[in-house]
């Protein structure tokens, strides 16, 4: 699936982009190095660059987790076993999931 998204992102004309810079409020991006479903890290970095370039006036942060898969939630779903990172590093992935919750709560509290 990830390669489909990569190809679509590279070939998409700019007028088809969602204008995230028009959002009226803070934005939080969470991503994982090992997200096999879509290029979350790269997309989040690209959107952060876009927000910075457009001088987005609201708080915007990106947290990336080395040991995590597509699901960044503090609950272990049975379906996570389809992801190699979850099978190889289950404890580290759960730590990342818990950290993502903590980071989200801190972000919301700052807002």
N, CA, C and O atoms as a Tinker XYZ file with bonds, in Angstrom:
   444  protein
     1  N      0.827000   -1.198000    0.000000    73     2
     2  CA     0.000000    0.000000    0.000000    64     1     3
     3  C      0.866000    1.255000    0.000000    63     2     4     5
     4  O      0.541000    2.244000   -0.657000    81     3
     5  N      1.963000    1.207000    0.736000    73     3     6
     6  CA     2.818000    2.384000    0.873000    64     5     7
     7  C      3.306000    2.889000   -0.487000    63     6     8     9
     8  O      3.337000    4.096000   -0.727000    81     7
     9  N      3.684000    1.972000   -1.370000    73     7    10
    10  CA     4.188000    2.390000   -2.681000    64     9    11
    11  C      3.102000    3.088000   -3.494000    63    10    12    13
    12  O      3.401000    4.005000   -4.258000    81    11
    13  N      1.859000    2.671000   -3.343000    73    11    14
    14  CA     0.750000    3.353000   -4.039000    64    13    15
    15  C      0.642000    4.804000   -3.586000    63    14    16    17
    16  O      0.479000    5.704000   -4.410000    81    15
    17  N      0.731000    5.031000   -2.281000    73    15    18
    18  CA     0.681000    6.396000   -1.762000    64    17    19
    19  C      1.879000    7.206000   -2.227000    63    18    20    21
    20  O      1.736000    8.364000   -2.619000    81    19
    21  N      3.059000    6.600000   -2.186000    73    19    22
    22  CA     4.253000    7.317000   -2.645000    64    21    23
    23  C      4.089000    7.774000   -4.086000    63    22    24    25
    24  O      4.378000    8.926000   -4.411000    81    23
    25  N      3.631000    6.885000   -4.944000    73    23    26
    26  CA     3.438000    7.240000   -6.352000    64    25    27
    27  C      2.382000    8.323000   -6.520000    63    26    28    29
    28  O      2.548000    9.229000   -7.338000    81    27
    29  N      1.315000    8.240000   -5.766000    73    27    30
    30  CA     0.245000    9.226000   -5.872000    64    29    31
    31  C      0.705000   10.600000   -5.390000    63    30    32    33
    32  O      0.378000   11.617000   -6.002000    81    31
    33  N      1.454000   10.630000   -4.309000    73    31    34
    34  CA     1.933000   11.905000   -3.770000    64    33    35
    35  C      2.883000   12.588000   -4.734000    63    34    36    37
    36  O      2.784000   13.793000   -4.965000    81    35
    37  N      3.801000   11.821000   -5.293000    73    35    38
    38  CA     4.796000   12.387000   -6.203000    64    37    39
    39  C      4.145000   12.947000   -7.462000    63    38    40    41
    40  O      4.583000   13.975000   -7.978000    81    39
    41  N      3.117000   12.292000   -7.955000    73    39    42
    42  CA     2.512000   12.701000   -9.228000    64    41    43
    43  C      1.324000   13.655000   -9.069000    63    42    44    45
    44  O      0.813000   14.156000  -10.071000    81    43
    45  N      0.879000   13.914000   -7.860000    73    43    46
    46  CA    -0.306000   14.760000   -7.658000    64    45    47
    47  C      0.022000   16.234000   -7.914000    63    46    48    49
    48  O      1.018000   16.746000   -7.401000    81    47
    49  N     -0.807000   16.913000   -8.701000    73    47    50
    50  CA    -0.581000   18.345000   -8.913000    64    49    51
    51  C     -0.897000   19.140000   -7.638000    63    50    52    53
    52  O     -1.761000   18.750000   -6.854000    81    51
    53  N     -0.196000   20.244000   -7.446000    73    51    54
    54  CA    -0.322000   21.008000   -6.205000    64    53    55
    55  C     -1.740000   21.505000   -5.949000    63    54    56    57
    56  O     -2.132000   21.653000   -4.792000    81    55
    57  N     -2.512000   21.763000   -6.991000    73    55    58
    58  CA    -3.873000   22.261000   -6.763000    64    57    59
    59  C     -4.814000   21.199000   -6.183000    63    58    60    61
    60  O     -5.953000   21.499000   -5.826000    81    59
    61  N     -4.324000   19.944000   -6.091000    73    59    62
    62  CA    -5.137000   18.892000   -5.476000    64    61    63
    63  C     -4.811000   18.698000   -3.991000    63    62    64    65
    64  O     -5.485000   17.927000   -3.308000    81    63
    65  N     -3.797000   19.380000   -3.496000    73    63    66
    66  CA    -3.412000   19.248000   -2.087000    64    65    67
    67  C     -4.481000   19.838000   -1.184000    63    66    68    69
    68  O     -5.113000   20.836000   -1.529000    81    67
    69  N     -4.679000   19.227000   -0.047000    73    67    70
    70  CA    -5.530000   19.806000    0.986000    64    69    71
    71  C     -4.788000   21.012000    1.543000    63    70    72    73
    72  O     -3.614000   20.902000    1.898000    81    71
    73  N     -5.439000   22.138000    1.625000    73    71    74
    74  CA    -4.799000   23.365000    2.086000    64    73    75
    75  C     -4.754000   23.405000    3.615000    63    74    76    77
    76  O     -5.538000   24.092000    4.269000    81    75
    77  N     -3.816000   22.649000    4.148000    73    75    78
    78  CA    -3.705000   22.548000    5.602000    64    77    79
    79  C     -3.373000   23.887000    6.241000    63    78    80    81
    80  O     -3.679000   24.108000    7.413000    81    79
    81  N     -2.754000   24.776000    5.484000    73    79    82
    82  CA    -2.412000   26.099000    6.021000    64    81    83
    83  C     -3.653000   26.948000    6.293000    63    82    84    85
    84  O     -3.553000   27.997000    6.931000    81    83
    85  N     -4.823000   26.509000    5.816000    73    83    86
    86  CA    -6.080000   27.232000    6.078000    64    85    87
    87  C     -6.790000   26.737000    7.344000    63    86    88    89
    88  O     -7.846000   27.257000    7.703000    81    87
    89  N     -6.225000   25.756000    8.008000    73    87    90
    90  CA    -6.809000   25.266000    9.256000    64    89    91
    91  C     -6.683000   26.357000   10.312000    63    90    92    93
    92  O     -5.640000   27.002000   10.422000    81    91
    93  N     -7.731000   26.562000   11.078000    73    91    94
    94  CA    -7.738000   27.602000   12.107000    64    93    95
    95  C     -7.547000   26.990000   13.485000    63    94    96    97
    96  O     -8.465000   26.988000   14.304000    81    95
    97  N     -6.369000   26.479000   13.734000    73    95    98
    98  CA    -6.078000   25.889000   15.028000    64    97    99
    99  C     -4.819000   25.057000   14.972000    63    98   100   101
   100  O     -4.245000   24.862000   13.900000    81    99
   101  N     -4.384000   24.564000   16.118000    73    99   102
   102  CA    -3.160000   23.763000   16.202000    64   101   103
   103  C     -3.276000   22.437000   15.448000    63   102   104   105
   104  O     -4.368000   21.899000   15.260000    81   103
   105  N     -2.124000   21.931000   15.024000    73   103   106
   106  CA    -2.071000   20.676000   14.285000    64   105   107
   107  C     -0.996000   19.782000   14.896000    63   106   108   109
   108  O      0.125000   20.227000   15.143000    81   107
   109  N     -1.342000   18.530000   15.135000    73   107   110
   110  CA    -0.398000   17.547000   15.650000    64   109   111
   111  C     -0.304000   16.394000   14.659000    63   110   112   113
   112  O     -1.317000   15.817000   14.266000    81   111
   113  N      0.921000   16.065000   14.259000    73   111   114
   114  CA     1.181000   14.924000   13.395000    64   113   115
   115  C      1.893000   13.850000   14.214000    63   114   116   117
   116  O      2.858000   14.143000   14.920000    81   115
   117  N      1.426000   12.625000   14.121000    73   115   118
   118  CA     2.068000   11.468000   14.738000    64   117   119
   119  C      2.416000   10.496000   13.621000    63   118   120   121
   120  O      1.580000   10.199000   12.768000    81   119
   121  N      3.650000   10.000000   13.625000    73   119   122
   122  CA     4.044000    9.067000   12.573000    64   121   123
   123  C      5.010000    8.023000   13.130000    63   122   124   125
   124  O      5.539000    8.151000   14.234000    81   123
   125  N      5.216000    6.991000   12.323000    73   123   126
   126  CA     6.109000    5.900000   12.700000    64   125   127
   127  C      7.090000    5.626000   11.571000    63   126   128   129
   128  O      6.734000    5.651000   10.393000    81   127
   129  N      8.334000    5.364000   11.959000    73   127   130
   130  CA     9.341000    5.003000   10.949000    64   129   131
   131  C      8.936000    3.768000   10.158000    63   130   132   133
   132  O      9.255000    3.642000    8.975000    81   131
   133  N      8.239000    2.868000   10.814000    73   131   134
   134  CA     7.920000    1.578000   10.203000    64   133   135
   135  C      6.453000    1.436000    9.816000    63   134   136   137
   136  O      5.898000    0.339000    9.882000    81   135
   137  N      5.830000    2.521000    9.420000    73   135   138
   138  CA     4.444000    2.458000    8.958000    64   137   139
   139  C      4.454000    1.888000    7.549000    63   138   140   141
   140  O      4.843000    2.564000    6.597000    81   139
   141  N      4.024000    0.644000    7.424000    73   139   142
   142  CA     4.012000   -0.020000    6.120000    64   141   143
   143  C      2.774000    0.305000    5.293000    63   142   144   145
   144  O      2.692000   -0.068000    4.123000    81   143
   145  N      1.821000    0.992000    5.889000    73   143   146
   146  CA     0.573000    1.280000    5.187000    64   145   147
   147  C      0.679000    2.533000    4.319000    63   146   148   149
   148  O      0.197000    2.546000    3.187000    81   147
   149  N      1.308000    3.582000    4.845000    73   147   150
   150  CA     1.482000    4.795000    4.059000    64   149   151
   151  C      2.675000    5.574000    4.606000    63   150   152   153
   152  O      3.074000    5.347000    5.748000    81   151
   153  N      3.257000    6.488000    3.823000    73   151   154
   154  CA     4.473000    7.197000    4.231000    64   153   155
   155  C      4.173000    8.328000    5.222000    63   154   156   157
   156  O      4.308000    9.508000    4.900000    81   155
   157  N      3.768000    7.945000    6.417000    73   155   158
   158  CA     3.336000    8.919000    7.426000    64   157   159
   159  C      4.446000    9.880000    7.815000    63   158   160   161
   160  O      4.213000   11.085000    7.921000    81   159
   161  N      5.645000    9.365000    8.027000    73   159   162
   162  CA     6.754000   10.225000    8.433000    64   161   163
   163  C      7.056000   11.264000    7.358000    63   162   164   165
   164  O      7.154000   12.457000    7.645000    81   163
   165  N      7.201000   10.804000    6.130000    73   163   166
   166  CA     7.528000   11.713000    5.031000    64   165   167
   167  C      6.409000   12.722000    4.797000    63   166   168   169
   168  O      6.670000   13.903000    4.568000    81   167
   169  N      5.163000   12.255000    4.854000    73   167   170
   170  CA     4.027000   13.165000    4.659000    64   169   171
   171  C      3.963000   14.203000    5.772000    63   170   172   173
   172  O      3.694000   15.376000    5.511000    81   171
   173  N      4.206000   13.784000    7.002000    73   171   174
   174  CA     4.175000   14.712000    8.127000    64   173   175
   175  C      5.296000   15.747000    8.011000    63   174   176   177
   176  O      5.082000   16.933000    8.261000    81   175
   177  N      6.480000   15.294000    7.633000    73   175   178
   178  CA     7.603000   16.224000    7.448000    64   177   179
   179  C      7.295000   17.220000    6.344000    63   178   180   181
   180  O      7.579000   18.411000    6.474000    81   179
   181  N      6.718000   16.734000    5.264000    73   179   182
   182  CA     6.368000   17.604000    4.145000    64   181   183
   183  C      5.324000   18.640000    4.575000    63   182   184   185
   184  O      5.431000   19.814000    4.222000    81   183
   185  N      4.319000   18.206000    5.335000    73   183   186
   186  CA     3.284000   19.142000    5.787000    64   185   187
   187  C      3.837000   20.138000    6.794000    63   186   188   189
   188  O      3.423000   21.297000    6.795000    81   187
   189  N      4.763000   19.718000    7.651000    73   187   190
   190  CA     5.395000   20.653000    8.580000    64   189   191
   191  C      6.176000   21.715000    7.802000    63   190   192   193
   192  O      6.114000   22.899000    8.133000    81   191
   193  N      6.903000   21.296000    6.778000    73   191   194
   194  CA     7.631000   22.255000    5.930000    64   193   195
   195  C      6.667000   23.241000    5.286000    63   194   196   197
   196  O      6.926000   24.444000    5.250000    81   195
   197  N      5.577000   22.731000    4.787000    73   195   198
   198  CA     4.578000   23.590000    4.144000    64   197   199
   199  C      4.005000   24.600000    5.133000    63   198   200   201
   200  O      3.870000   25.778000    4.805000    81   199
   201  N      3.667000   24.148000    6.339000    73   199   202
   202  CA     3.137000   25.057000    7.354000    64   201   203
   203  C      4.166000   26.116000    7.739000    63   202   204   205
   204  O      3.819000   27.286000    7.900000    81   203
   205  N      5.422000   25.717000    7.887000    73   203   206
   206  CA     6.475000   26.675000    8.226000    64   205   207
   207  C      6.688000   27.685000    7.102000    63   206   208   209
   208  O      6.842000   28.881000    7.355000    81   207
   209  N      6.697000   27.204000    5.871000    73   207   210
   210  CA     6.885000   28.081000    4.708000    64   209   211
   211  C      5.748000   29.105000    4.607000    63   210   212   213
   212  O      5.981000   30.259000    4.245000    81   211
   213  N      4.527000   28.685000    4.925000    73   211   214
   214  CA     3.353000   29.572000    4.861000    64   213   215
   215  C      3.188000   30.391000    6.143000    63   214   216   217
   216  O      2.215000   31.132000    6.289000    81   215
   217  N      4.144000   30.256000    7.074000    73   215   218
   218  CA     4.118000   30.960000    8.362000    64   217   219
   219  C      2.792000   30.722000    9.098000    63   218   220   221
   220  O      2.118000   31.654000    9.538000    81   219
   221  N      2.457000   29.452000    9.207000    73   219   222
   222  CA     1.237000   29.036000    9.891000    64   221   223
   223  C      1.257000   29.582000   11.321000    63   222   224   225
   224  O      2.205000   29.326000   12.063000    81   223
   225  N      0.220000   30.332000   11.716000    73   223   226
   226  CA     0.262000   31.041000   13.002000    64   225   227
   227  C     -0.031000   30.190000   14.236000    63   226   228   229
   228  O      0.178000   30.653000   15.357000    81   227
   229  N     -0.500000   28.983000   14.059000    73   227   230
   230  CA    -0.857000   28.146000   15.200000    64   229   231
   231  C      0.245000   27.137000   15.498000    63   230   232   233
   232  O      1.105000   26.854000   14.664000    81   231
   233  N      0.189000   26.610000   16.706000    73   231   234
   234  CA     1.139000   25.579000   17.101000    64   233   235
   235  C      0.998000   24.375000   16.179000    63   234   236   237
   236  O     -0.113000   23.951000   15.860000    81   235
   237  N      2.127000   23.833000   15.759000    73   235   238
   238  CA     2.123000   22.615000   14.943000    64   237   239
   239  C      3.373000   21.820000   15.277000    63   238   240   241
   240  O      4.489000   22.339000   15.283000    81   239
   241  N      3.146000   20.536000   15.555000    73   239   242
   242  CA     4.227000   19.650000   15.965000    64   241   243
   243  C      4.122000   18.320000   15.239000    63   242   244   245
   244  O      3.055000   17.889000   14.801000    81   243
   245  N      5.274000   17.703000   15.135000    73   243   246
   246  CA     5.339000   16.361000   14.543000    64   245   247
   247  C      6.159000   15.481000   15.472000    63   246   248   249
   248  O      7.307000   15.797000   15.783000    81   247
   249  N      5.576000   14.388000   15.910000    73   247   250
   250  CA     6.272000   13.378000   16.697000    64   249   251
   251  C      6.380000   12.123000   15.857000    63   250   252   253
   252  O      5.392000   11.640000   15.303000    81   251
   253  N      7.592000   11.600000   15.769000    73   251   254
   254  CA     7.837000   10.368000   15.025000    64   253   255
   255  C      8.391000    9.332000   15.990000    63   254   256   257
   256  O      9.179000    9.658000   16.877000    81   255
   257  N      7.980000    8.093000   15.816000    73   255   258
   258  CA     8.369000    7.011000   16.720000    64   257   259
   259  C      9.090000    5.931000   15.939000    63   258   260   261
   260  O      8.587000    5.429000   14.934000    81   259
   261  N     10.286000    5.577000   16.421000    73   259   262
   262  CA    11.107000    4.572000   15.736000    64   261   263
   263  C     10.460000    3.195000   15.783000    63   262   264   265
   264  O     10.395000    2.497000   14.771000    81   263
   265  N      9.985000    2.809000   16.959000    73   263   266
   266  CA     9.382000    1.487000   17.124000    64   265   267
   267  C      7.868000    1.635000   17.204000    63   266   268   269
   268  O      7.295000    1.746000   18.288000    81   267
   269  N      7.247000    1.634000   16.058000    73   267   270
   270  CA     5.790000    1.723000   15.973000    64   269   271
   271  C      5.385000    1.309000   14.568000    63   270   272   273
   272  O      6.189000    1.330000   13.637000    81   271
   273  N      4.140000    0.940000   14.441000    73   271   274
   274  CA     3.620000    0.563000   13.129000    64   273   275
   275  C      2.564000    1.584000   12.712000    63   274   276   277
   276  O      2.657000    2.761000   13.061000    81   275
   277  N      1.583000    1.135000   11.980000    73   275   278
   278  CA     0.540000    2.032000   11.488000    64   277   279
   279  C     -0.395000    2.489000   12.605000    63   278   280   281
   280  O     -0.955000    3.583000   12.534000    81   279
   281  N     -0.567000    1.670000   13.625000    73   279   282
   282  CA    -1.503000    1.985000   14.706000    64   281   283
   283  C     -0.760000    2.563000   15.897000    63   282   284   285
   284  O     -0.024000    1.851000   16.579000    81   283
   285  N     -0.949000    3.849000   16.150000    73   283   286
   286  CA    -0.339000    4.502000   17.311000    64   285   287
   287  C     -1.420000    4.718000   18.359000    63   286   288   289
   288  O     -1.861000    5.840000   18.603000    81   287
   289  N     -1.826000    3.634000   18.960000    73   287   290
   290  CA    -2.835000    3.703000   20.014000    64   289   291
   291  C     -2.363000    2.852000   21.189000    63   290   292   293
   292  O     -1.695000    1.838000   20.982000    81   291
   293  N     -2.694000    3.241000   22.407000    73   291   294
   294  CA    -2.205000    2.507000   23.577000    64   293   295
   295  C     -3.024000    1.262000   23.898000    63   294   296   297
   296  O     -3.410000    1.026000   25.043000    81   295
   297  N     -3.272000    0.495000   22.883000    73   295   298
   298  CA    -4.030000   -0.738000   23.034000    64   297   299
   299  C     -3.499000   -1.711000   21.995000    63   298   300   301
   300  O     -3.292000   -1.328000   20.843000    81   299
   301  N     -3.279000   -2.928000   22.366000    73   299   302
   302  CA    -2.718000   -3.911000   21.447000    64   301   303
   303  C     -3.832000   -4.642000   20.700000    63   302   304   305
   304  O     -4.489000   -5.528000   21.247000    81   303
   305  N     -4.027000   -4.259000   19.461000    73   303   306
   306  CA    -4.997000   -4.929000   18.603000    64   305   307
   307  C     -4.417000   -6.250000   18.102000    63   306   308   309
   308  O     -3.202000   -6.376000   17.946000    81   307
   309  N     -5.263000   -7.215000   17.856000    73   307   310
   310  CA    -4.787000   -8.491000   17.310000    64   309   311
   311  C     -4.196000   -8.316000   15.917000    63   310   312   313
   312  O     -3.303000   -9.062000   15.516000    81   311
   313  N     -4.692000   -7.340000   15.190000    73   311   314
   314  CA    -4.246000   -7.136000   13.813000    64   313   315
   315  C     -2.836000   -6.574000   13.702000    63   314   316   317
   316  O     -2.275000   -6.579000   12.607000    81   315
   317  N     -2.235000   -6.088000   14.792000    73   315   318
   318  CA    -0.882000   -5.535000   14.685000    64   317   319
   319  C      0.136000   -6.596000   14.302000    63   318   320   321
   320  O      1.235000   -6.265000   13.858000    81   319
   321  N     -0.210000   -7.851000   14.464000    73   319   322
   322  CA     0.728000   -8.927000   14.128000    64   321   323
   323  C      1.045000   -8.988000   12.636000    63   322   324   325
   324  O      1.985000   -9.671000   12.230000    81   323
   325  N      0.275000   -8.285000   11.826000    73   323   326
   326  CA     0.592000   -8.248000   10.397000    64   325   327
   327  C      1.818000   -7.377000   10.123000    63   326   328   329
   328  O      2.391000   -7.441000    9.035000    81   327
   329  N      2.222000   -6.572000   11.092000    73   327   330
   330  CA     3.362000   -5.683000   10.918000    64   329   331
   331  C      4.610000   -6.315000   11.532000    63   330   332   333
   332  O      4.612000   -6.690000   12.705000    81   331
   333  N      5.661000   -6.428000   10.738000    73   331   334
   334  CA     6.907000   -7.068000   11.193000    64   333   335
   335  C      7.478000   -6.375000   12.428000    63   334   336   337
   336  O      7.956000   -7.047000   13.342000    81   335
   337  N      7.438000   -5.065000   12.470000    73   335   338
   338  CA     7.997000   -4.331000   13.607000    64   337   339
   339  C      7.275000   -4.697000   14.907000    63   338   340   341
   340  O      7.895000   -4.765000   15.968000    81   339
   341  N      5.983000   -4.927000   14.818000    73   339   342
   342  CA     5.195000   -5.292000   16.005000    64   341   343
   343  C      5.538000   -6.700000   16.490000    63   342   344   345
   344  O      5.510000   -6.970000   17.691000    81   343
   345  N      5.861000   -7.596000   15.557000    73   343   346
   346  CA     6.254000   -8.961000   15.939000    64   345   347
   347  C      7.672000   -8.985000   16.506000    63   346   348   349
   348  O      7.957000   -9.722000   17.450000    81   347
   349  N      8.555000   -8.179000   15.927000    73   347   350
   350  CA     9.960000   -8.190000   16.323000    64   349   351
   351  C     10.210000   -7.403000   17.616000    63   350   352   353
   352  O     11.034000   -7.806000   18.437000    81   351
   353  N      9.504000   -6.287000   17.798000    73   351   354
   354  CA     9.722000   -5.406000   18.956000    64   353   355
   355  C      8.398000   -5.079000   19.655000    63   354   356   357
   356  O      8.023000   -3.909000   19.723000    81   355
   357  N      7.692000   -6.068000   20.168000    73   355   358
   358  CA     6.368000   -5.790000   20.742000    64   357   359
   359  C      6.399000   -4.841000   21.948000    63   358   360   361
   360  O      5.526000   -3.983000   22.073000    81   359
   361  N      7.378000   -4.981000   22.820000    73   359   362
   362  CA     7.444000   -4.115000   23.998000    64   361   363
   363  C      7.772000   -2.671000   23.602000    63   362   364   365
   364  O      7.169000   -1.725000   24.110000    81   363
   365  N      8.732000   -2.517000   22.689000    73   363   366
   366  CA     9.121000   -1.182000   22.235000    64   365   367
   367  C      7.964000   -0.496000   21.510000    63   366   368   369
   368  O      7.759000    0.709000   21.650000    81   367
   369  N      7.223000   -1.269000   20.745000    73   367   370
   370  CA     6.064000   -0.700000   20.041000    64   369   371
   371  C      5.002000   -0.234000   21.037000    63   370   372   373
   372  O      4.414000    0.832000   20.859000    81   371
   373  N      4.755000   -1.014000   22.072000    73   371   374
   374  CA     3.785000   -0.594000   23.073000    64   373   375
   375  C      4.272000    0.662000   23.806000    63   374   376   377
   376  O      3.471000    1.541000   24.125000    81   375
   377  N      5.565000    0.747000   24.070000    73   375   378
   378  CA     6.121000    1.960000   24.680000    64   377   379
   379  C      5.890000    3.167000   23.773000    63   378   380   381
   380  O      5.524000    4.240000   24.253000    81   379
   381  N      6.100000    3.001000   22.478000    73   379   382
   382  CA     5.847000    4.089000   21.525000    64   381   383
   383  C      4.374000    4.466000   21.503000    63   382   384   385
   384  O      4.027000    5.646000   21.443000    81   383
   385  N      3.513000    3.462000   21.552000    73   383   386
   386  CA     2.075000    3.737000   21.571000    64   385   387
   387  C      1.690000    4.543000   22.805000    63   386   388   389
   388  O      0.907000    5.489000   22.712000    81   387
   389  N      2.232000    4.177000   23.950000    73   387   390
   390  CA     1.949000    4.917000   25.182000    64   389   391
   391  C      2.543000    6.320000   25.116000    63   390   392   393
   392  O      1.930000    7.280000   25.583000    81   391
   393  N      3.731000    6.437000   24.538000    73   391   394
   394  CA     4.376000    7.747000   24.395000    64   393   395
   395  C      3.561000    8.640000   23.468000    63   394   396   397
   396  O      3.463000    9.845000   23.702000    81   395
   397  N      2.981000    8.071000   22.429000    73   395   398
   398  CA     2.163000    8.879000   21.515000    64   397   399
   399  C      0.932000    9.428000   22.229000    63   398   400   401
   400  O      0.509000   10.554000   21.966000    81   399
   401  N      0.357000    8.634000   23.132000    73   399   402
   402  CA    -0.769000    9.121000   23.929000    64   401   403
   403  C     -0.313000   10.255000   24.840000    63   402   404   405
   404  O     -0.976000   11.288000   24.933000    81   403
   405  N      0.809000   10.060000   25.505000    73   403   406
   406  CA     1.354000   11.096000   26.392000    64   405   407
   407  C      1.635000   12.389000   25.609000    63   406   408   409
   408  O      1.275000   13.480000   26.050000    81   407
   409  N      2.281000   12.252000   24.448000    73   407   410
   410  CA     2.581000   13.426000   23.618000    64   409   411
   411  C      1.313000   14.132000   23.169000    63   410   412   413
   412  O      1.265000   15.362000   23.128000    81   411
   413  N      0.294000   13.367000   22.834000    73   411   414
   414  CA    -0.992000   13.943000   22.418000    64   413   415
   415  C     -1.638000   14.707000   23.556000    63   414   416   417
   416  O     -2.128000   15.819000   23.359000    81   415
   417  N     -1.644000   14.124000   24.743000    73   415   418
   418  CA    -2.251000   14.788000   25.900000    64   417   419
   419  C     -1.503000   16.065000   26.268000    63   418   420   421
   420  O     -2.126000   17.062000   26.631000    81   419
   421  N     -0.184000   16.044000   26.177000    73   419   422
   422  CA     0.610000   17.249000   26.435000    64   421   423
   423  C      0.280000   18.326000   25.411000    63   422   424   425
   424  O      0.103000   19.493000   25.763000    81   423
   425  N      0.197000   17.935000   24.147000    73   423   426
   426  CA    -0.132000   18.878000   23.083000    64   425   427
   427  C     -1.507000   19.504000   23.327000    63   426   428   429
   428  O     -1.668000   20.719000   23.206000    81   427
   429  N     -2.482000   18.688000   23.664000    73   427   430
   430  CA    -3.831000   19.201000   23.923000    64   429   431
   431  C     -3.860000   20.110000   25.149000    63   430   432   433
   432  O     -4.591000   21.099000   25.176000    81   431
   433  N     -3.074000   19.778000   26.147000    73   431   434
   434  CA    -3.017000   20.591000   27.357000    64   433   435
   435  C     -2.380000   21.960000   27.066000    63   434   436   437
   436  O     -2.781000   22.969000   27.646000    81   435
   437  N     -1.396000   21.986000   26.173000    73   435   438
   438  CA    -0.757000   23.248000   25.807000    64   437   439
   439  C     -1.685000   24.120000   24.970000    63   438   440   441
   440  O     -1.565000   25.345000   24.969000    81   439
   441  N     -2.591000   23.498000   24.275000    73   439   442
   442  CA    -3.509000   24.206000   23.394000    64   441   443
   443  C     -4.507000   24.931000   24.244000    63   442   444
   444  O     -5.392000   25.605000   23.718000    81   443
